[in-house]
Amino acid sequence: MPGMVVFGRRWGIASDDLVFPGSFELFIRILWWIGTMVLFIYHKGHFECNGRAVLHSYLVGLLVVLALIILSLCAIVYISAQGTITNPGPRRSMPALVYLRAILYVPELVWACLGAVWVSDDGRGFWFIKLVNYWIILLFTAVGVVFVFDPLGNPRPQPPAMEPLGVRDMQSSEGTQFLSTARSLAVKVWESRLRLLCCCLPQDESSRAAFSSISQLFSSFFSDTDLVPSDIAAGLALLHQEQDKMERSRDPDVVVPHSPSSPVGEDLEDELEKATHWMQFAAAAYGWPLYIYSNLFTGPCKLSGDCCMSRVAEDEIVGGDHLGCHFSSILQTTGLQYRDFIHVSFHNQIYEIPFFVALDHKREAILVAVRGTLSLKDVLTDLSAECENLPVEGVLGACYAHKGISQAAGYVYKRLVNDGILNQAFSIAPEYKLVITGHSLGAGAASVLAILLRNSFPTLQCYAFSPPGGLLSKALADYSKDFVVSVVLGKDLVPRLSIPNMEDLKRKLLKIVSNCNKPKYRILLQGCWYELFGGDPDDCPTEMDNRREQELSQPLLGEESLIVRHSSSYQSLGSDESPAHTPAHLPLFLPGRILHITEDGPTRRSCFSQVRYRADWSNEMAFRSILISPRMLTDHMPDIVLRALGTLTKDKPFSLCPSSLSDSQHNAI
């Protein structure tokens, strides 16, 4: 931090990122030099023989080239390990060392070519193997250069001399035009990356609109920083340990004693049983991939006999499932019969997600289950995170929602209403109630769908499992508390994921990285050890002295960076609660009442110990920041959520806590 400037451009690697790759190459080169020296000693005394003079010259030259490379690598590793992330002064000689190392590639390449010619003439198999390994090293070096290449790393003009280095006045027409051009280039670069990543998708109008929207979001999010990937990794490692220290030192959280919009005496255990029941359908909507993943040994055998059978009958209600494996897995997971399904759709495009409608006679409900993220098209729907107006009759205040999820819910709404699917279901079971469920993307779409259908079906209920955090405006989130229950497990990342939360995370990362006085390689090593083996969090300094705080009030960018004057990510680096900090994006919240499931017991446990859970009513303000943890992704998996719910409802010793706990503001399972 910032990116290293060599060969007239900025690269996606910092001057302190060469410790590990340099050490690895140094190890390989030392082994190579030792092996070459062994060969030289082995052939010593025989170089006067016919044809051995060429071998003598080649080995001597190779030993000299390898020795120079080893010396340059030692210097690179040593210099790269000096200083800290935001103090690159001790590493100012790194560009010169990189130039020296690049120059040494020339004799190395010449020697490799000469060796290849020599081997091809004499056909020496052992030397052929050595030269192949030699070329592999050069190939990996070239691949590494491609990976650290930054398309936006062209030299950028310096600010005028009369202006301070950290801030530029972008009010002039020239400055405005330059800023606009740079932003436009960044959008094009991100759009090109998305097109390359999604080259297998049809390039229709929806895809182009999604690419454009996501590219603008990404380019604006990364435009005011000069972070390289290793800076982010180091910051996450430090932030995780800092959060663990705060969690260990603070008092237990005060939780909501009852559901915010329900009677005080509501049975939490009964609510958990309902959630466990509906989660089975939300998981079933993923089809055969999740079923096989959850049943690695028995799943393939069970599905193999059902796939490709009874296709004529299934085609009447099932769409987009060519082999029938998705529908067969749904039958296996839910235990329903074929006659219980009204409609099953596995059609999947951007903003168009699969769902199914079925009759659940056990709960006397017409169930709509929406599938979560499972394809690249779903990912693009997730990433379309801009706000979109969602006016709802009878709701006071600003009504807006996540654009991609809102459009996906609108697609399901049109299919249910315009195609008469719900009318068909209620004609079969008019006394049944309507229940909508889903997980992840499906949970967000289910919540928005429930809001759209609420006026037509006043008694409907929605169970959203691990819904996205940046989903609804405050007015819609409050409105949905009467009929939506959100279930969140542990430190799940997705319910905490929103643009304001990401901006807050970026601000915290910059703050903690800027105040750490340890070199990056030590941060990464200690962070890996902490994640794998636990222990006490690193006691890295996080407090700023006055001089450092003044410096941090300016954007943390390199001297040659394009600096945006007003950057919301840096306005409050000195204080997390600074009144000067105004969010650049509209806040979005989780839907409905929130049931938070957490592990009961120590955070570190053995791999074979049984996990014990507790459930508490929470509120949307508890999810306004991202928690760094190894479980932030695993806690989002639908099978893990289902297992946690099953543990809560089956373990009687951990049923509803005694009423005495209400005095301490607890109502937990």
PDB file of N, CA and C in Angstrom, residues 585-641:
ATOM      1  N   HIS A 585     -24.528   5.974   0.570  1.00  0.00           N
ATOM      2  CA  HIS A 585     -25.567   5.127   0.004  1.00  0.00           C
ATOM      3  C   HIS A 585     -26.736   5.044   0.973  1.00  0.00           C
ATOM      4  N   LEU A 586     -27.927   4.830   0.423  1.00  0.00           N
ATOM      5  CA  LEU A 586     -29.118   4.718   1.249  1.00  0.00           C
ATOM      6  C   LEU A 586     -29.035   3.458   2.103  1.00  0.00           C
ATOM      7  N   PRO A 587     -29.389   3.546   3.365  1.00  0.00           N
ATOM      8  CA  PRO A 587     -29.312   2.360   4.236  1.00  0.00           C
ATOM      9  C   PRO A 587     -30.415   1.364   3.915  1.00  0.00           C
ATOM     10  N   LEU A 588     -30.070   0.081   3.955  1.00  0.00           N
ATOM     11  CA  LEU A 588     -31.018  -1.005   3.743  1.00  0.00           C
ATOM     12  C   LEU A 588     -30.906  -1.980   4.911  1.00  0.00           C
ATOM     13  N   PHE A 589     -32.009  -2.648   5.245  1.00  0.00           N
ATOM     14  CA  PHE A 589     -32.059  -3.451   6.459  1.00  0.00           C
ATOM     15  C   PHE A 589     -32.609  -4.839   6.158  1.00  0.00           C
ATOM     16  N   LEU A 590     -32.441  -5.716   7.154  1.00  0.00           N
ATOM     17  CA  LEU A 590     -33.023  -7.050   7.088  1.00  0.00           C
ATOM     18  C   LEU A 590     -34.538  -6.969   7.198  1.00  0.00           C
ATOM     19  N   PRO A 591     -35.264  -7.914   6.619  1.00  0.00           N
ATOM     20  CA  PRO A 591     -36.726  -7.878   6.692  1.00  0.00           C
ATOM     21  C   PRO A 591     -37.252  -8.481   7.987  1.00  0.00           C
ATOM     22  N   GLY A 592     -38.393  -7.982   8.440  1.00  0.00           N
ATOM     23  CA  GLY A 592     -39.170  -8.598   9.499  1.00  0.00           C
ATOM     24  C   GLY A 592     -38.499  -8.702  10.851  1.00  0.00           C
ATOM     25  N   ARG A 593     -39.056  -9.599  11.674  1.00  0.00           N
ATOM     26  CA  ARG A 593     -38.470  -9.919  12.971  1.00  0.00           C
ATOM     27  C   ARG A 593     -37.272 -10.836  12.750  1.00  0.00           C
ATOM     28  N   ILE A 594     -36.275 -10.696  13.571  1.00  0.00           N
ATOM     29  CA  ILE A 594     -35.014 -11.402  13.341  1.00  0.00           C
ATOM     30  C   ILE A 594     -34.766 -12.378  14.479  1.00  0.00           C
ATOM     31  N   LEU A 595     -34.635 -13.632  14.131  1.00  0.00           N
ATOM     32  CA  LEU A 595     -34.320 -14.690  15.080  1.00  0.00           C
ATOM     33  C   LEU A 595     -32.856 -15.066  14.871  1.00  0.00           C
ATOM     34  N   HIS A 596     -32.033 -14.744  15.850  1.00  0.00           N
ATOM     35  CA  HIS A 596     -30.587 -14.942  15.712  1.00  0.00           C
ATOM     36  C   HIS A 596     -30.168 -16.189  16.484  1.00  0.00           C
ATOM     37  N   ILE A 597     -29.535 -17.125  15.780  1.00  0.00           N
ATOM     38  CA  ILE A 597     -29.061 -18.371  16.374  1.00  0.00           C
ATOM     39  C   ILE A 597     -27.548 -18.280  16.528  1.00  0.00           C
ATOM     40  N   THR A 598     -27.052 -18.506  17.727  1.00  0.00           N
ATOM     41  CA  THR A 598     -25.621 -18.439  17.991  1.00  0.00           C
ATOM     42  C   THR A 598     -25.176 -19.698  18.717  1.00  0.00           C
ATOM     43  N   GLU A 599     -23.871 -19.968  18.638  1.00  0.00           N
ATOM     44  CA  GLU A 599     -23.314 -21.108  19.352  1.00  0.00           C
ATOM     45  C   GLU A 599     -23.264 -20.803  20.846  1.00  0.00           C
ATOM     46  N   ASP A 600     -23.642 -21.777  21.630  1.00  0.00           N
ATOM     47  CA  ASP A 600     -23.632 -21.636  23.083  1.00  0.00           C
ATOM     48  C   ASP A 600     -22.403 -22.352  23.622  1.00  0.00           C
ATOM     49  N   GLY A 601     -21.413 -21.589  24.068  1.00  0.00           N
ATOM     50  CA  GLY A 601     -20.183 -22.182  24.549  1.00  0.00           C
ATOM     51  C   GLY A 601     -18.980 -21.449  24.003  1.00  0.00           C
ATOM     52  N   PRO A 602     -17.788 -21.988  24.186  1.00  0.00           N
ATOM     53  CA  PRO A 602     -16.573 -21.320  23.726  1.00  0.00           C
ATOM     54  C   PRO A 602     -16.524 -21.240  22.215  1.00  0.00           C
ATOM     55  N   THR A 603     -15.906 -20.155  21.714  1.00  0.00           N
ATOM     56  CA  THR A 603     -15.790 -19.979  20.270  1.00  0.00           C
ATOM     57  C   THR A 603     -14.843 -20.993  19.658  1.00  0.00           C
ATOM     58  N   ARG A 604     -13.819 -21.423  20.404  1.00  0.00           N
ATOM     59  CA  ARG A 604     -12.882 -22.441  19.924  1.00  0.00           C
ATOM     60  C   ARG A 604     -13.237 -23.782  20.555  1.00  0.00           C
ATOM     61  N   ARG A 605     -13.441 -24.789  19.727  1.00  0.00           N
ATOM     62  CA  ARG A 605     -13.795 -26.107  20.219  1.00  0.00           C
ATOM     63  C   ARG A 605     -13.110 -27.151  19.343  1.00  0.00           C
ATOM     64  N   SER A 606     -13.065 -28.386  19.833  1.00  0.00           N
ATOM     65  CA  SER A 606     -12.467 -29.465  19.059  1.00  0.00           C
ATOM     66  C   SER A 606     -13.380 -29.841  17.897  1.00  0.00           C
ATOM     67  N   CYS A 607     -12.774 -30.464  16.887  1.00  0.00           N
ATOM     68  CA  CYS A 607     -13.533 -30.810  15.678  1.00  0.00           C
ATOM     69  C   CYS A 607     -14.620 -31.838  15.954  1.00  0.00           C
ATOM     70  N   PHE A 608     -14.469 -32.632  17.023  1.00  0.00           N
ATOM     71  CA  PHE A 608     -15.397 -33.714  17.287  1.00  0.00           C
ATOM     72  C   PHE A 608     -16.413 -33.376  18.377  1.00  0.00           C
ATOM     73  N   SER A 609     -16.323 -32.186  18.941  1.00  0.00           N
ATOM     74  CA  SER A 609     -17.279 -31.808  19.978  1.00  0.00           C
ATOM     75  C   SER A 609     -18.601 -31.396  19.347  1.00  0.00           C
ATOM     76  N   GLN A 610     -19.677 -31.660  20.049  1.00  0.00           N
ATOM     77  CA  GLN A 610     -21.005 -31.342  19.551  1.00  0.00           C
ATOM     78  C   GLN A 610     -21.296 -29.856  19.732  1.00  0.00           C
ATOM     79  N   VAL A 611     -21.828 -29.260  18.685  1.00  0.00           N
ATOM     80  CA  VAL A 611     -22.145 -27.837  18.724  1.00  0.00           C
ATOM     81  C   VAL A 611     -23.484 -27.655  19.419  1.00  0.00           C
ATOM     82  N   ARG A 612     -23.546 -26.692  20.323  1.00  0.00           N
ATOM     83  CA  ARG A 612     -24.781 -26.381  21.036  1.00  0.00           C
ATOM     84  C   ARG A 612     -25.170 -24.946  20.707  1.00  0.00           C
ATOM     85  N   TYR A 613     -26.458 -24.730  20.470  1.00  0.00           N
ATOM     86  CA  TYR A 613     -26.940 -23.443  19.994  1.00  0.00           C
ATOM     87  C   TYR A 613     -27.933 -22.836  20.979  1.00  0.00           C
ATOM     88  N   ARG A 614     -28.096 -21.534  20.851  1.00  0.00           N
ATOM     89  CA  ARG A 614     -29.140 -20.802  21.536  1.00  0.00           C
ATOM     90  C   ARG A 614     -29.773 -19.855  20.523  1.00  0.00           C
ATOM     91  N   ALA A 615     -31.020 -19.510  20.750  1.00  0.00           N
ATOM     92  CA  ALA A 615     -31.752 -18.635  19.835  1.00  0.00           C
ATOM     93  C   ALA A 615     -32.304 -17.454  20.610  1.00  0.00           C
ATOM     94  N   ASP A 616     -32.143 -16.257  20.057  1.00  0.00           N
ATOM     95  CA  ASP A 616     -32.627 -15.027  20.681  1.00  0.00           C
ATOM     96  C   ASP A 616     -33.301 -14.164  19.625  1.00  0.00           C
ATOM     97  N   TRP A 617     -34.278 -13.412  20.058  1.00  0.00           N
ATOM     98  CA  TRP A 617     -34.818 -12.373  19.188  1.00  0.00           C
ATOM     99  C   TRP A 617     -33.830 -11.212  19.150  1.00  0.00           C
ATOM    100  N   SER A 618     -33.593 -10.718  17.971  1.00  0.00           N
ATOM    101  CA  SER A 618     -32.656  -9.616  17.803  1.00  0.00           C
ATOM    102  C   SER A 618     -33.328  -8.508  17.002  1.00  0.00           C
ATOM    103  N   ASN A 619     -32.550  -7.507  16.581  1.00  0.00           N
ATOM    104  CA  ASN A 619     -33.093  -6.436  15.755  1.00  0.00           C
ATOM    105  C   ASN A 619     -32.090  -6.082  14.674  1.00  0.00           C
ATOM    106  N   GLU A 620     -32.533  -5.301  13.712  1.00  0.00           N
ATOM    107  CA  GLU A 620     -31.709  -5.031  12.530  1.00  0.00           C
ATOM    108  C   GLU A 620     -30.442  -4.250  12.850  1.00  0.00           C
ATOM    109  N   MET A 621     -30.419  -3.503  13.955  1.00  0.00           N
ATOM    110  CA  MET A 621     -29.239  -2.709  14.289  1.00  0.00           C
ATOM    111  C   MET A 621     -28.069  -3.585  14.732  1.00  0.00           C
ATOM    112  N   ALA A 622     -28.339  -4.833  15.123  1.00  0.00           N
ATOM    113  CA  ALA A 622     -27.260  -5.730  15.524  1.00  0.00           C
ATOM    114  C   ALA A 622     -26.475  -6.249  14.329  1.00  0.00           C
ATOM    115  N   PHE A 623     -26.931  -5.969  13.113  1.00  0.00           N
ATOM    116  CA  PHE A 623     -26.292  -6.476  11.905  1.00  0.00           C
ATOM    117  C   PHE A 623     -25.791  -5.347  11.014  1.00  0.00           C
ATOM    118  N   ARG A 624     -25.426  -4.226  11.630  1.00  0.00           N
ATOM    119  CA  ARG A 624     -24.987  -3.083  10.852  1.00  0.00           C
ATOM    120  C   ARG A 624     -23.480  -3.069  10.611  1.00  0.00           C
ATOM    121  N   SER A 625     -22.769  -4.089  11.082  1.00  0.00           N
ATOM    122  CA  SER A 625     -21.335  -4.184  10.815  1.00  0.00           C
ATOM    123  C   SER A 625     -20.986  -5.629  10.490  1.00  0.00           C
ATOM    124  N   ILE A 626     -19.959  -5.812   9.687  1.00  0.00           N
ATOM    125  CA  ILE A 626     -19.520  -7.133   9.246  1.00  0.00           C
ATOM    126  C   ILE A 626     -18.555  -7.710  10.277  1.00  0.00           C
ATOM    127  N   LEU A 627     -18.791  -8.957  10.678  1.00  0.00           N
ATOM    128  CA  LEU A 627     -17.934  -9.652  11.624  1.00  0.00           C
ATOM    129  C   LEU A 627     -17.025 -10.610  10.861  1.00  0.00           C
ATOM    130  N   ILE A 628     -15.722 -10.496  11.098  1.00  0.00           N
ATOM    131  CA  ILE A 628     -14.750 -11.335  10.413  1.00  0.00           C
ATOM    132  C   ILE A 628     -14.570 -12.622  11.212  1.00  0.00           C
ATOM    133  N   SER A 629     -14.752 -13.745  10.550  1.00  0.00           N
ATOM    134  CA  SER A 629     -14.643 -15.034  11.222  1.00  0.00           C
ATOM    135  C   SER A 629     -14.522 -16.123  10.162  1.00  0.00           C
ATOM    136  N   PRO A 630     -13.842 -17.243  10.491  1.00  0.00           N
ATOM    137  CA  PRO A 630     -13.835 -18.374   9.552  1.00  0.00           C
ATOM    138  C   PRO A 630     -15.224 -18.923   9.278  1.00  0.00           C
ATOM    139  N   ARG A 631     -16.168 -18.664  10.206  1.00  0.00           N
ATOM    140  CA  ARG A 631     -17.524 -19.186  10.039  1.00  0.00           C
ATOM    141  C   ARG A 631     -18.447 -18.222   9.306  1.00  0.00           C
ATOM    142  N   MET A 632     -17.925 -17.093   8.844  1.00  0.00           N
ATOM    143  CA  MET A 632     -18.787 -16.107   8.210  1.00  0.00           C
ATOM    144  C   MET A 632     -19.378 -16.632   6.898  1.00  0.00           C
ATOM    145  N   LEU A 633     -18.754 -17.637   6.293  1.00  0.00           N
ATOM    146  CA  LEU A 633     -19.281 -18.245   5.078  1.00  0.00           C
ATOM    147  C   LEU A 633     -19.990 -19.563   5.368  1.00  0.00           C
ATOM    148  N   THR A 634     -19.418 -20.386   6.255  1.00  0.00           N
ATOM    149  CA  THR A 634     -20.053 -21.671   6.549  1.00  0.00           C
ATOM    150  C   THR A 634     -21.393 -21.489   7.262  1.00  0.00           C
ATOM    151  N   ASP A 635     -21.530 -20.448   8.067  1.00  0.00           N
ATOM    152  CA  ASP A 635     -22.806 -20.202   8.746  1.00  0.00           C
ATOM    153  C   ASP A 635     -23.920 -19.841   7.769  1.00  0.00           C
ATOM    154  N   HIS A 636     -23.553 -19.555   6.530  1.00  0.00           N
ATOM    155  CA  HIS A 636     -24.576 -19.210   5.538  1.00  0.00           C
ATOM    156  C   HIS A 636     -25.085 -20.429   4.781  1.00  0.00           C
ATOM    157  N   MET A 637     -24.382 -21.543   4.842  1.00  0.00           N
ATOM    158  CA  MET A 637     -24.769 -22.717   4.063  1.00  0.00           C
ATOM    159  C   MET A 637     -26.127 -23.234   4.534  1.00  0.00           C
ATOM    160  N   PRO A 638     -27.021 -23.580   3.604  1.00  0.00           N
ATOM    161  CA  PRO A 638     -28.381 -23.998   4.003  1.00  0.00           C
ATOM    162  C   PRO A 638     -28.390 -25.268   4.844  1.00  0.00           C
ATOM    163  N   ASP A 639     -27.474 -26.226   4.570  1.00  0.00           N
ATOM    164  CA  ASP A 639     -27.471 -27.443   5.369  1.00  0.00           C
ATOM    165  C   ASP A 639     -27.025 -27.170   6.799  1.00  0.00           C
ATOM    166  N   ILE A 640     -26.122 -26.197   6.994  1.00  0.00           N
ATOM    167  CA  ILE A 640     -25.688 -25.832   8.346  1.00  0.00           C
ATOM    168  C   ILE A 640     -26.828 -25.151   9.099  1.00  0.00           C
ATOM    169  N   VAL A 641     -27.557 -24.265   8.415  1.00  0.00           N
ATOM    170  CA  VAL A 641     -28.701 -23.599   9.046  1.00  0.00           C
ATOM    171  C   VAL A 641     -29.754 -24.616   9.448  1.00  0.00           C
TER     172      VAL A 641
END
